[in-house]
Amino acid sequence: MSLRARLLLVLGVLLVAYVVAAVLIVTSQRELLLTQVDERLQSVTPSDIAGLTRPPQITPGGSAAQSPFSELYVAVIRGDGAVASLLVGNLPGVPDVEAAVRATGGQGLTTVGASDGAGQYRALVQLDPQSGDLLIVAQPLTELNAAVAGLSRTLWIVGGIIAVGLGIAFFWIERLGLRPIARVTATAEAIAAGDRS
Protein backbone atom coordinates (compact mmCIF):
# COMPACT_ATOMS: atom_id res chain seq x y z
CA MET A 1 0.00 0.00 0.00
CA SER A 2 1.40 3.38 -0.98
CA LEU A 3 2.04 6.14 1.53
CA ARG A 4 -0.73 8.22 -0.08
CA ALA A 5 -3.24 5.37 0.29
CA ARG A 6 -2.24 4.88 3.93
CA LEU A 7 -2.69 8.58 4.61
CA LEU A 8 -6.13 8.55 2.98
CA LEU A 9 -7.06 5.50 5.04
CA VAL A 10 -6.05 7.26 8.26
CA LEU A 11 -8.07 10.34 7.32
CA GLY A 12 -11.08 8.15 6.51
CA VAL A 13 -10.82 6.33 9.83
CA LEU A 14 -10.61 9.65 11.68
CA LEU A 15 -13.74 10.96 9.96
CA VAL A 16 -15.68 7.73 10.60
CA ALA A 17 -14.58 7.80 14.26
CA TYR A 18 -15.84 11.39 14.55
CA VAL A 19 -19.22 10.53 13.03
CA VAL A 20 -19.63 7.53 15.36
CA ALA A 21 -18.64 9.67 18.37
CA ALA A 22 -21.09 12.42 17.34
CA VAL A 23 -23.96 9.93 17.01
CA LEU A 24 -23.13 8.46 20.43
CA ILE A 25 -22.98 11.93 22.01
CA VAL A 26 -26.34 12.96 20.59
CA THR A 27 -27.96 9.64 21.56
CA SER A 28 -26.60 9.70 25.11
CA GLN A 29 -27.56 13.36 25.59
CA ARG A 30 -31.12 12.65 24.41
CA GLU A 31 -31.36 9.68 26.80
CA LEU A 32 -30.08 11.83 29.69
CA LEU A 33 -32.63 14.57 29.01
CA LEU A 34 -35.39 11.99 28.58
CA THR A 35 -34.45 10.43 31.92
CA GLN A 36 -34.82 13.84 33.58
CA VAL A 37 -38.27 14.27 32.05
CA ASP A 38 -39.22 10.74 33.19
CA GLU A 39 -38.09 11.50 36.74
CA ARG A 40 -40.19 14.64 36.78
CA LEU A 41 -43.27 12.77 35.55
CA GLN A 42 -42.74 9.97 38.07
CA SER A 43 -42.52 12.51 40.90
CA VAL A 44 -46.21 13.35 40.33
CA THR A 45 -48.16 10.91 42.49
CA PRO A 46 -51.83 9.93 42.27
CA SER A 47 -52.44 11.91 45.48
CA ASP A 48 -50.99 15.03 43.80
CA ILE A 49 -53.40 14.53 40.90
CA ALA A 50 -56.31 13.90 43.28
CA GLY A 51 -55.67 17.38 44.68
CA LEU A 52 -56.41 18.92 41.29
CA THR A 53 -60.09 19.59 41.75
CA ARG A 54 -59.72 22.48 39.33
CA PRO A 55 -56.81 23.62 37.14
CA PRO A 56 -54.46 26.00 38.96
CA GLN A 57 -54.38 29.52 37.60
CA ILE A 58 -51.18 29.90 35.60
CA THR A 59 -50.51 33.41 34.45
CA PRO A 60 -48.94 33.97 31.02
CA GLY A 61 -45.20 33.72 31.37
CA GLY A 62 -45.60 32.01 34.73
CA SER A 63 -42.72 29.83 35.89
CA ALA A 64 -42.66 26.22 36.98
CA ALA A 65 -41.92 27.42 40.51
CA GLN A 66 -45.49 28.80 40.74
CA SER A 67 -46.98 25.36 40.16
CA PRO A 68 -45.42 21.92 39.79
CA PHE A 69 -47.99 21.33 37.03
CA SER A 70 -47.38 24.48 34.99
CA GLU A 71 -45.71 22.60 32.11
CA LEU A 72 -47.66 19.37 32.37
CA TYR A 73 -50.80 17.90 30.89
CA VAL A 74 -52.83 15.89 33.41
CA ALA A 75 -55.84 13.73 32.57
CA VAL A 76 -57.89 10.94 34.05
CA ILE A 77 -59.48 8.11 32.09
CA ARG A 78 -62.50 6.92 33.99
CA GLY A 79 -63.67 3.32 34.05
CA ASP A 80 -66.19 4.02 31.28
CA GLY A 81 -63.39 5.27 28.99
CA ALA A 82 -64.24 8.97 29.31
CA VAL A 83 -61.21 11.26 29.32
CA ALA A 84 -61.28 14.15 31.78
CA SER A 85 -58.52 16.71 31.26
CA LEU A 86 -57.72 18.11 34.69
CA LEU A 87 -54.95 20.38 33.50
CA VAL A 88 -53.98 21.68 30.12
CA GLY A 89 -51.44 24.32 31.04
CA ASN A 90 -49.85 26.75 28.64
CA LEU A 91 -48.93 23.89 26.30
CA PRO A 92 -48.50 23.73 22.51
CA GLY A 93 -51.16 21.04 22.16
CA VAL A 94 -52.69 17.99 23.80
CA PRO A 95 -51.02 14.56 23.83
CA ASP A 96 -52.69 11.59 22.19
CA VAL A 97 -53.91 9.97 25.40
CA GLU A 98 -55.35 6.88 23.73
CA ALA A 99 -52.02 6.18 21.99
CA ALA A 100 -50.23 6.50 25.35
CA VAL A 101 -52.55 3.95 26.95
CA ARG A 102 -52.17 1.55 24.01
CA ALA A 103 -48.37 1.87 23.98
CA THR A 104 -47.96 1.26 27.71
CA GLY A 105 -50.75 -1.25 28.22
CA GLY A 106 -52.11 1.02 30.94
CA GLN A 107 -48.91 1.33 32.96
CA GLY A 108 -45.58 2.99 32.17
CA LEU A 109 -43.78 5.64 30.14
CA THR A 110 -43.97 6.29 26.43
CA THR A 111 -43.46 9.00 23.83
CA VAL A 112 -46.53 9.99 21.84
CA GLY A 113 -47.46 12.65 19.37
CA ALA A 114 -49.88 15.47 20.00
CA SER A 115 -53.48 14.75 19.09
CA ASP A 116 -53.30 17.45 16.40
CA GLY A 117 -50.05 15.97 15.06
CA ALA A 118 -47.88 18.93 16.08
CA GLY A 119 -45.11 18.00 18.50
CA GLN A 120 -44.30 15.15 20.86
CA TYR A 121 -45.07 14.38 24.49
CA ARG A 122 -43.53 12.10 27.06
CA ALA A 123 -46.41 10.50 28.91
CA LEU A 124 -46.67 8.49 32.10
CA VAL A 125 -49.72 6.27 32.47
CA GLN A 126 -50.43 4.92 35.93
CA LEU A 127 -53.30 3.28 37.73
CA ASP A 128 -54.94 5.10 40.62
CA PRO A 129 -55.14 2.35 43.26
CA GLN A 130 -58.07 4.01 45.03
CA SER A 131 -60.42 4.76 42.15
CA GLY A 132 -59.14 2.32 39.52
CA ASP A 133 -58.93 5.18 37.01
CA LEU A 134 -55.96 5.62 34.69
CA LEU A 135 -53.95 8.74 35.35
CA ILE A 136 -51.95 10.36 32.57
CA VAL A 137 -49.26 12.95 33.16
CA ALA A 138 -47.46 14.27 30.09
CA GLN A 139 -44.82 16.84 29.31
CA PRO A 140 -44.10 18.32 25.88
CA LEU A 141 -40.72 17.42 24.38
CA THR A 142 -40.39 20.71 22.51
CA GLU A 143 -37.42 21.96 24.55
CA LEU A 144 -35.75 18.55 24.63
CA ASN A 145 -36.02 18.14 20.85
CA ALA A 146 -34.75 21.68 20.30
CA ALA A 147 -31.73 21.04 22.54
CA VAL A 148 -30.89 17.76 20.78
CA ALA A 149 -31.33 19.38 17.35
CA GLY A 150 -29.03 22.24 18.39
CA LEU A 151 -26.39 19.78 19.60
CA SER A 152 -26.64 17.79 16.36
CA ARG A 153 -26.32 20.95 14.30
CA THR A 154 -23.23 22.03 16.26
CA LEU A 155 -21.58 18.61 15.89
CA TRP A 156 -22.23 18.56 12.12
CA ILE A 157 -20.74 22.05 11.75
CA VAL A 158 -17.69 21.03 13.79
CA GLY A 159 -17.43 17.83 11.74
CA GLY A 160 -17.48 19.87 8.52
CA ILE A 161 -14.72 22.13 9.84
CA ILE A 162 -12.66 19.09 10.84
CA ALA A 163 -13.19 17.49 7.40
CA VAL A 164 -12.04 20.70 5.65
CA GLY A 165 -9.04 20.91 7.98
CA LEU A 166 -8.08 17.31 7.28
CA GLY A 167 -8.48 17.90 3.54
CA ILE A 168 -6.17 20.89 3.69
CA ALA A 169 -3.67 18.92 5.78
CA PHE A 170 -3.75 16.05 3.28
CA PHE A 171 -3.23 18.43 0.35
CA TRP A 172 -0.32 20.11 2.15
CA ILE A 173 1.33 16.80 3.11
CA GLU A 174 0.74 15.33 -0.35
CA ARG A 175 2.14 18.38 -2.15
CA LEU A 176 5.10 19.16 0.09
CA GLY A 177 5.93 15.68 1.32
CA LEU A 178 4.71 12.93 -0.98
CA ARG A 179 5.27 14.46 -4.42
CA PRO A 180 9.01 15.07 -3.90
CA ILE A 181 9.38 11.53 -2.56
CA ALA A 182 7.49 10.18 -5.57
CA ARG A 183 9.80 12.13 -7.93
CA VAL A 184 12.94 10.86 -6.18
CA THR A 185 11.57 7.30 -6.29
CA ALA A 186 10.78 7.58 -10.02
CA THR A 187 14.27 8.96 -10.74
CA ALA A 188 15.93 6.19 -8.73
CA GLU A 189 13.91 3.55 -10.56
CA ALA A 190 14.84 5.10 -13.92
CA ILE A 191 18.56 5.10 -13.04
CA ALA A 192 18.31 1.50 -11.83
CA ALA A 193 16.72 0.65 -15.19
CA GLY A 194 19.73 2.15 -16.99
CA ASP A 195 18.38 5.61 -17.87
CA ARG A 196 21.35 7.87 -17.02
CA SER A 197 19.73 11.02 -18.41
Coordinates of N, CA and C in Angstrom, one line a residue:
M1 N 0.8 -1.2 0.0 CA 0.0 0.0 0.0 C 0.9 1.2 0.0
S2 N 0.6 2.2 -0.9 CA 1.4 3.4 -1.0 C 1.2 4.3 0.2
L3 N 2.1 5.2 0.4 CA 2.0 6.1 1.5 C 0.8 7.0 1.4
R4 N 0.5 7.4 0.2 CA -0.7 8.2 -0.1 C -2.0 7.5 0.3
A5 N -2.1 6.2 -0.1 CA -3.2 5.4 0.3 C -3.4 5.2 1.8
R6 N -2.2 5.0 2.5 CA -2.2 4.9 3.9 C -2.7 6.2 4.6
L7 N -2.3 7.3 4.1 CA -2.7 8.6 4.6 C -4.2 8.8 4.4
L8 N -4.7 8.4 3.2 CA -6.1 8.5 3.0 C -6.9 7.6 3.9
L9 N -6.4 6.4 4.1 CA -7.1 5.5 5.0 C -7.2 6.1 6.4
V10 N -6.1 6.7 6.9 CA -6.0 7.3 8.3 C -7.1 8.4 8.3
L11 N -7.1 9.2 7.3 CA -8.1 10.3 7.3 C -9.5 9.8 7.3
G12 N -9.7 8.7 6.5 CA -11.1 8.1 6.5 C -11.5 7.6 7.9
V13 N -10.5 6.9 8.5 CA -10.8 6.3 9.8 C -11.1 7.4 10.8
L14 N -10.4 8.5 10.8 CA -10.6 9.7 11.7 C -12.0 10.2 11.5
L15 N -12.4 10.4 10.2 CA -13.7 11.0 10.0 C -14.9 10.0 10.4
V16 N -14.7 8.7 10.2 CA -15.7 7.7 10.6 C -15.8 7.7 12.1
A17 N -14.6 7.8 12.8 CA -14.6 7.8 14.3 C -15.3 9.0 14.8
Y18 N -15.1 10.2 14.1 CA -15.8 11.4 14.6 C -17.3 11.2 14.4
V19 N -17.8 10.7 13.3 CA -19.2 10.5 13.0 C -19.8 9.6 14.1
V20 N -19.1 8.5 14.4 CA -19.6 7.5 15.4 C -19.7 8.2 16.7
A21 N -18.7 9.0 17.1 CA -18.6 9.7 18.4 C -19.8 10.7 18.4
A22 N -20.0 11.4 17.4 CA -21.1 12.4 17.3 C -22.4 11.8 17.5
V23 N -22.7 10.6 16.9 CA -24.0 9.9 17.0 C -24.1 9.5 18.5
L24 N -23.1 8.9 19.0 CA -23.1 8.5 20.4 C -23.4 9.6 21.4
I25 N -22.8 10.8 21.1 CA -23.0 11.9 22.0 C -24.4 12.4 22.0
V26 N -25.0 12.5 20.7 CA -26.3 13.0 20.6 C -27.3 12.0 21.2
T27 N -27.1 10.7 21.0 CA -28.0 9.6 21.6 C -27.9 9.7 23.1
S28 N -26.7 9.7 23.7 CA -26.6 9.7 25.1 C -27.2 11.0 25.7
Q29 N -27.0 12.1 25.1 CA -27.6 13.4 25.6 C -29.1 13.3 25.6
R30 N -29.6 12.8 24.5 CA -31.1 12.7 24.4 C -31.6 11.7 25.5
E31 N -30.9 10.6 25.7 CA -31.4 9.7 26.8 C -31.3 10.3 28.2
L32 N -30.2 11.1 28.4 CA -30.1 11.8 29.7 C -31.2 12.8 29.9
L33 N -31.5 13.6 28.9 CA -32.6 14.6 29.0 C -34.0 13.9 29.2
L34 N -34.1 12.8 28.5 CA -35.4 12.0 28.6 C -35.5 11.4 30.0
T35 N -34.4 11.0 30.6 CA -34.4 10.4 31.9 C -34.9 11.5 32.9
Q36 N -34.4 12.7 32.7 CA -34.8 13.8 33.6 C -36.3 14.1 33.5
V37 N -36.8 14.1 32.2 CA -38.3 14.3 32.0 C -39.0 13.1 32.7
D38 N -38.6 11.9 32.6 CA -39.2 10.7 33.2 C -39.3 10.9 34.7
E39 N -38.1 11.3 35.3 CA -38.1 11.5 36.7 C -39.1 12.5 37.2
R40 N -39.2 13.6 36.4 CA -40.2 14.6 36.8 C -41.6 14.1 36.7
L41 N -41.9 13.3 35.7 CA -43.3 12.8 35.5 C -43.6 11.8 36.7
Q42 N -42.5 11.0 37.0 CA -42.7 10.0 38.1 C -42.8 10.6 39.5
S43 N -42.4 11.9 39.6 CA -42.5 12.5 40.9 C -44.0 13.0 41.2
V44 N -44.8 13.0 40.1 CA -46.2 13.4 40.3 C -47.0 12.1 40.7
T45 N -47.5 12.1 41.9 CA -48.2 10.9 42.5 C -49.7 11.0 42.3
P46 N -50.4 9.9 42.4 CA -51.8 9.9 42.3 C -52.5 10.9 43.3
S47 N -51.9 11.0 44.5 CA -52.4 11.9 45.5 C -52.3 13.4 45.0
D48 N -51.2 13.7 44.3 CA -51.0 15.0 43.8 C -52.1 15.3 42.8
I49 N -52.4 14.3 41.9 CA -53.4 14.5 40.9 C -54.8 14.6 41.5
A50 N -55.0 13.9 42.6 CA -56.3 13.9 43.3 C -56.6 15.3 43.9
G51 N -55.5 16.0 44.2 CA -55.7 17.4 44.7 C -56.0 18.4 43.6
L52 N -56.1 18.0 42.4 CA -56.4 18.9 41.3 C -57.9 18.9 41.1
T53 N -58.6 19.5 42.0 CA -60.1 19.6 41.8 C -60.4 20.6 40.6
R54 N -59.6 21.6 40.4 CA -59.7 22.5 39.3 C -58.3 22.9 38.9
P55 N -58.1 23.2 37.6 CA -56.8 23.6 37.1 C -56.3 24.8 37.9
P56 N -55.0 24.8 38.3 CA -54.5 26.0 39.0 C -54.3 27.1 38.0
Q57 N -54.5 28.4 38.5 CA -54.4 29.5 37.6 C -52.9 29.8 37.3
I58 N -52.6 29.7 36.0 CA -51.2 29.9 35.6 C -51.2 31.2 34.7
T59 N -50.5 32.2 35.2 CA -50.5 33.4 34.4 C -49.6 33.3 33.3
P60 N -49.8 34.0 32.2 CA -48.9 34.0 31.0 C -47.5 34.3 31.4
G61 N -46.6 33.5 31.0 CA -45.2 33.7 31.4 C -44.9 33.2 32.8
G62 N -45.8 32.5 33.4 CA -45.6 32.0 34.7 C -44.5 30.9 34.7
S63 N -43.8 30.8 35.8 CA -42.7 29.8 35.9 C -43.2 28.5 36.6
A64 N -42.3 27.5 36.4 CA -42.7 26.2 37.0 C -42.7 26.3 38.5
A65 N -42.0 27.3 39.1 CA -41.9 27.4 40.5 C -43.3 27.8 41.1
Q66 N -44.2 28.4 40.3 CA -45.5 28.8 40.7 C -46.4 27.6 40.9
S67 N -46.2 26.6 40.1 CA -47.0 25.4 40.2 C -46.2 24.2 39.6
P68 N -46.2 23.1 40.3 CA -45.4 21.9 39.8 C -46.0 21.4 38.5
F69 N -47.3 21.8 38.2 CA -48.0 21.3 37.0 C -48.0 22.3 35.9
S70 N -47.3 23.4 36.0 CA -47.4 24.5 35.0 C -47.0 24.0 33.6
E71 N -46.1 23.0 33.4 CA -45.7 22.6 32.1 C -46.2 21.2 31.8
L72 N -47.2 20.7 32.5 CA -47.7 19.4 32.4 C -49.1 19.3 31.9
Y73 N -49.4 18.2 31.2 CA -50.8 17.9 30.9 C -51.2 16.8 31.8
V74 N -52.4 16.9 32.5 CA -52.8 15.9 33.4 C -54.3 15.5 33.0
A75 N -54.5 14.2 32.9 CA -55.8 13.7 32.6 C -56.1 12.5 33.3
V76 N -57.4 12.2 33.4 CA -57.9 10.9 34.1 C -58.8 10.2 33.1
I77 N -58.6 8.9 32.9 CA -59.5 8.1 32.1 C -60.3 7.3 33.1
R78 N -61.6 7.6 33.1 CA -62.5 6.9 34.0 C -62.7 5.5 33.5
G79 N -63.4 4.7 34.4 CA -63.7 3.3 34.1 C -64.5 3.1 32.8
D80 N -65.3 4.1 32.5 CA -66.2 4.0 31.3 C -65.5 4.5 30.0
G81 N -64.2 4.9 30.2 CA -63.4 5.3 29.0 C -63.4 6.8 28.7
A82 N -64.2 7.5 29.5 CA -64.2 9.0 29.3 C -62.9 9.6 29.8
V83 N -62.4 10.6 29.0 CA -61.2 11.3 29.3 C -61.6 12.6 29.9
A84 N -61.1 12.9 31.1 CA -61.3 14.1 31.8 C -59.9 14.8 31.9
S85 N -59.8 15.9 31.2 CA -58.5 16.7 31.3 C -58.6 17.6 32.5
L86 N -57.7 17.3 33.5 CA -57.7 18.1 34.7 C -56.9 19.4 34.5
L87 N -55.9 19.2 33.7 CA -55.0 20.4 33.5 C -54.4 20.4 32.1
V88 N -54.6 21.5 31.4 CA -54.0 21.7 30.1 C -53.3 23.0 30.2
G89 N -52.1 23.1 30.8 CA -51.4 24.3 31.0 C -51.2 25.1 29.8
N90 N -50.2 25.9 29.8 CA -49.8 26.8 28.6 C -49.0 25.9 27.7
L91 N -49.6 24.9 27.1 CA -48.9 23.9 26.3 C -49.2 24.1 24.8
P92 N -48.3 23.6 24.0 CA -48.5 23.7 22.5 C -49.6 22.9 21.9
G93 N -50.1 21.9 22.7 CA -51.2 21.0 22.2 C -51.6 20.1 23.3
V94 N -52.2 19.0 22.9 CA -52.7 18.0 23.8 C -52.1 16.6 23.3
P95 N -51.6 15.9 24.2 CA -51.0 14.6 23.8 C -52.1 13.6 23.4
D96 N -51.8 12.6 22.6 CA -52.7 11.6 22.2 C -52.8 10.6 23.3
V97 N -53.8 10.8 24.2 CA -53.9 10.0 25.4 C -54.2 8.5 25.1
E98 N -55.0 8.3 24.1 CA -55.3 6.9 23.7 C -54.1 6.1 23.2
A99 N -53.3 6.8 22.5 CA -52.0 6.2 22.0 C -51.1 5.9 23.2
A100 N -51.1 6.7 24.2 CA -50.2 6.5 25.3 C -50.7 5.3 26.1
V101 N -52.0 5.1 26.2 CA -52.5 3.9 27.0 C -52.3 2.7 26.2
R102 N -52.4 2.7 24.8 CA -52.2 1.5 24.0 C -50.7 1.2 24.1
A103 N -49.8 2.1 24.0 CA -48.4 1.9 24.0 C -47.9 1.3 25.3
T104 N -48.5 1.7 26.4 CA -48.0 1.3 27.7 C -48.8 0.1 28.3
G105 N -49.9 -0.2 27.7 CA -50.8 -1.3 28.2 C -51.4 -0.8 29.5
G106 N -51.5 0.5 29.7 CA -52.1 1.0 30.9 C -51.2 1.3 32.1
Q107 N -49.9 1.1 31.9 CA -48.9 1.3 33.0 C -47.5 1.6 32.4
G108 N -47.0 2.8 32.6 CA -45.6 3.0 32.2 C -45.4 4.3 31.4
L109 N -44.2 4.4 30.9 CA -43.8 5.6 30.1 C -43.7 5.4 28.6
T110 N -44.1 6.4 27.9 CA -44.0 6.3 26.4 C -43.9 7.7 25.8
T111 N -43.5 7.7 24.6 CA -43.5 9.0 23.8 C -44.6 8.9 22.8
V112 N -45.4 10.0 22.8 CA -46.5 10.0 21.8 C -46.6 11.4 21.2
G113 N -47.3 11.4 20.0 CA -47.5 12.7 19.4 C -48.6 13.4 20.0
A114 N -48.7 14.7 19.6 CA -49.9 15.5 20.0 C -51.1 15.0 19.2
S115 N -52.3 15.2 19.8 CA -53.5 14.8 19.1 C -53.7 15.5 17.8
D116 N -53.2 16.7 17.7 CA -53.3 17.4 16.4 C -52.1 17.2 15.5
G117 N -51.2 16.3 15.9 CA -50.0 16.0 15.1 C -48.9 16.9 15.2
A118 N -49.0 18.0 16.0 CA -47.9 18.9 16.1 C -47.1 18.7 17.4
G119 N -45.9 18.2 17.3 CA -45.1 18.0 18.5 C -45.2 16.6 19.1
Q120 N -44.4 16.4 20.2 CA -44.3 15.1 20.9 C -44.5 15.4 22.3
Y121 N -44.9 14.4 23.0 CA -45.1 14.4 24.5 C -44.5 13.1 25.1
R122 N -43.9 13.3 26.3 CA -43.5 12.1 27.1 C -44.6 11.9 28.1
A123 N -45.2 10.7 28.1 CA -46.4 10.5 28.9 C -46.2 9.4 29.9
L124 N -46.7 9.5 31.1 CA -46.7 8.5 32.1 C -48.1 8.1 32.4
V125 N -48.4 6.8 32.2 CA -49.7 6.3 32.5 C -49.6 5.4 33.7
Q126 N -50.5 5.7 34.7 CA -50.4 4.9 35.9 C -51.9 4.7 36.4
L127 N -52.0 3.6 37.2 CA -53.3 3.3 37.7 C -53.5 3.9 39.1
D128 N -54.6 4.6 39.3 CA -54.9 5.1 40.6 C -55.5 3.9 41.5
P129 N -54.7 3.5 42.5 CA -55.1 2.4 43.3 C -56.5 2.5 44.0
Q130 N -56.8 3.8 44.3 CA -58.1 4.0 45.0 C -59.3 4.0 44.1
S131 N -59.2 4.7 43.0 CA -60.4 4.8 42.1 C -60.4 3.8 41.0
G132 N -59.2 3.2 40.7 CA -59.1 2.3 39.5 C -59.1 3.1 38.2
D133 N -59.0 4.4 38.2 CA -58.9 5.2 37.0 C -57.5 5.2 36.5
L134 N -57.3 5.4 35.2 CA -56.0 5.6 34.7 C -55.6 7.1 34.8
L135 N -54.4 7.4 35.3 CA -53.9 8.7 35.4 C -52.9 9.0 34.3
I136 N -52.9 10.0 33.6 CA -52.0 10.4 32.6 C -51.3 11.7 32.9
V137 N -50.0 11.7 33.0 CA -49.3 12.9 33.2 C -48.3 13.0 32.0
A138 N -48.3 14.1 31.3 CA -47.5 14.3 30.1 C -46.8 15.6 30.1
Q139 N -45.6 15.6 29.5 CA -44.8 16.8 29.3 C -44.4 17.0 27.8
P140 N -44.5 18.2 27.3 CA -44.1 18.3 25.9 C -42.6 18.2 25.8
L141 N -42.1 17.6 24.6 CA -40.7 17.4 24.4 C -40.2 18.5 23.5
T142 N -40.8 19.6 23.4 CA -40.4 20.7 22.5 C -39.0 21.2 22.9
E143 N -38.7 21.5 24.1 CA -37.4 22.0 24.6 C -36.4 20.9 24.4
L144 N -36.7 19.7 24.8 CA -35.7 18.6 24.6 C -35.3 18.4 23.2
N145 N -36.3 18.3 22.3 CA -36.0 18.1 20.9 C -35.2 19.3 20.3
A146 N -35.5 20.5 20.8 CA -34.8 21.7 20.3 C -33.3 21.6 20.8
A147 N -33.1 21.2 22.0 CA -31.7 21.0 22.5 C -30.9 20.0 21.8
V148 N -31.6 18.8 21.5 CA -30.9 17.8 20.8 C -30.6 18.2 19.3
A149 N -31.6 18.9 18.7 CA -31.3 19.4 17.3 C -30.2 20.4 17.3
G150 N -30.1 21.3 18.3 CA -29.0 22.2 18.4 C -27.7 21.6 18.6
L151 N -27.6 20.5 19.4 CA -26.4 19.8 19.6 C -26.0 19.1 18.3
S152 N -26.9 18.5 17.6 CA -26.6 17.8 16.4 C -26.1 18.8 15.3
R153 N -26.8 19.9 15.2 CA -26.3 20.9 14.3 C -24.9 21.4 14.6
T154 N -24.6 21.6 15.9 CA -23.2 22.0 16.3 C -22.2 21.0 15.9
L155 N -22.5 19.7 16.2 CA -21.6 18.6 15.9 C -21.4 18.5 14.4
W156 N -22.4 18.7 13.6 CA -22.2 18.6 12.1 C -21.4 19.7 11.6
I157 N -21.6 20.9 12.2 CA -20.7 22.1 11.8 C -19.3 21.8 12.1
V158 N -19.1 21.3 13.4 CA -17.7 21.0 13.8 C -17.1 19.9 12.9
G159 N -17.9 18.9 12.6 CA -17.4 17.8 11.7 C -17.0 18.3 10.4
G160 N -17.8 19.3 9.8 CA -17.5 19.9 8.5 C -16.2 20.6 8.6
I161 N -16.0 21.4 9.7 CA -14.7 22.1 9.8 C -13.5 21.2 9.9
I162 N -13.7 20.1 10.7 CA -12.7 19.1 10.8 C -12.4 18.4 9.5
A163 N -13.4 18.1 8.7 CA -13.2 17.5 7.4 C -12.4 18.4 6.5
V164 N -12.8 19.7 6.5 CA -12.0 20.7 5.7 C -10.6 20.8 6.1
G165 N -10.4 20.8 7.4 CA -9.0 20.9 8.0 C -8.2 19.7 7.6
L166 N -8.8 18.5 7.7 CA -8.1 17.3 7.3 C -7.8 17.3 5.8
G167 N -8.7 17.8 5.0 CA -8.5 17.9 3.5 C -7.3 18.8 3.2
I168 N -7.3 20.0 3.9 CA -6.2 20.9 3.7 C -4.9 20.3 4.1
A169 N -4.9 19.6 5.3 CA -3.7 18.9 5.8 C -3.2 17.9 4.8
F170 N -4.1 17.1 4.2 CA -3.7 16.0 3.3 C -3.1 16.7 2.0
F171 N -3.8 17.7 1.5 CA -3.2 18.4 0.3 C -1.8 19.0 0.6
W172 N -1.6 19.5 1.8 CA -0.3 20.1 2.2 C 0.7 19.0 2.3
I173 N 0.4 17.9 3.0 CA 1.3 16.8 3.1 C 1.6 16.2 1.8
E174 N 0.6 16.0 1.0 CA 0.7 15.3 -0.3 C 1.6 16.2 -1.3
R175 N 1.4 17.5 -1.3 CA 2.1 18.4 -2.2 C 3.6 18.6 -1.7
L176 N 3.8 18.8 -0.4 CA 5.1 19.2 0.1 C 5.9 17.9 0.5
G177 N 5.2 16.8 0.8 CA 5.9 15.7 1.3 C 6.0 14.5 0.4
L178 N 4.8 14.1 -0.2 CA 4.7 12.9 -1.0 C 5.2 13.1 -2.4
R179 N 4.9 14.3 -3.0 CA 5.3 14.5 -4.4 C 6.8 14.4 -4.6
P180 N 7.6 15.2 -3.7 CA 9.0 15.1 -3.9 C 9.5 13.6 -3.7
I181 N 8.9 12.9 -2.8 CA 9.4 11.5 -2.6 C 9.1 10.7 -3.8
A182 N 7.9 10.9 -4.4 CA 7.5 10.2 -5.6 C 8.4 10.5 -6.7
R183 N 8.9 11.8 -6.9 CA 9.8 12.1 -7.9 C 11.2 11.5 -7.7
V184 N 11.6 11.5 -6.5 CA 12.9 10.9 -6.2 C 12.9 9.4 -6.5
T185 N 11.7 8.7 -6.1 CA 11.6 7.3 -6.3 C 11.6 7.0 -7.8
A186 N 10.8 7.8 -8.6 CA 10.8 7.6 -10.0 C 12.2 7.8 -10.6
T187 N 12.9 8.7 -10.2 CA 14.3 9.0 -10.7 C 15.2 7.8 -10.4
A188 N 15.1 7.3 -9.2 CA 15.9 6.2 -8.7 C 15.6 4.9 -9.5
E189 N 14.3 4.7 -9.8 CA 13.9 3.5 -10.6 C 14.4 3.7 -12.0
A190 N 14.4 4.9 -12.5 CA 14.8 5.1 -13.9 C 16.3 4.8 -14.0
I191 N 17.1 5.3 -13.0 CA 18.6 5.1 -13.0 C 18.9 3.6 -12.9
A192 N 18.1 2.9 -12.0 CA 18.3 1.5 -11.8 C 18.0 0.7 -13.1
A193 N 17.1 1.3 -13.9 CA 16.7 0.6 -15.2 C 17.7 1.0 -16.3
G194 N 18.7 1.8 -16.0 CA 19.7 2.1 -17.0 C 19.6 3.5 -17.7
D195 N 18.5 4.3 -17.3 CA 18.4 5.6 -17.9 C 19.3 6.6 -17.1
R196 N 20.4 7.0 -17.7 CA 21.4 7.9 -17.0 C 21.0 9.3 -17.3
S197 N 20.0 9.6 -18.1 CA 19.7 11.0 -18.4 C 19.1 11.8 -17.2

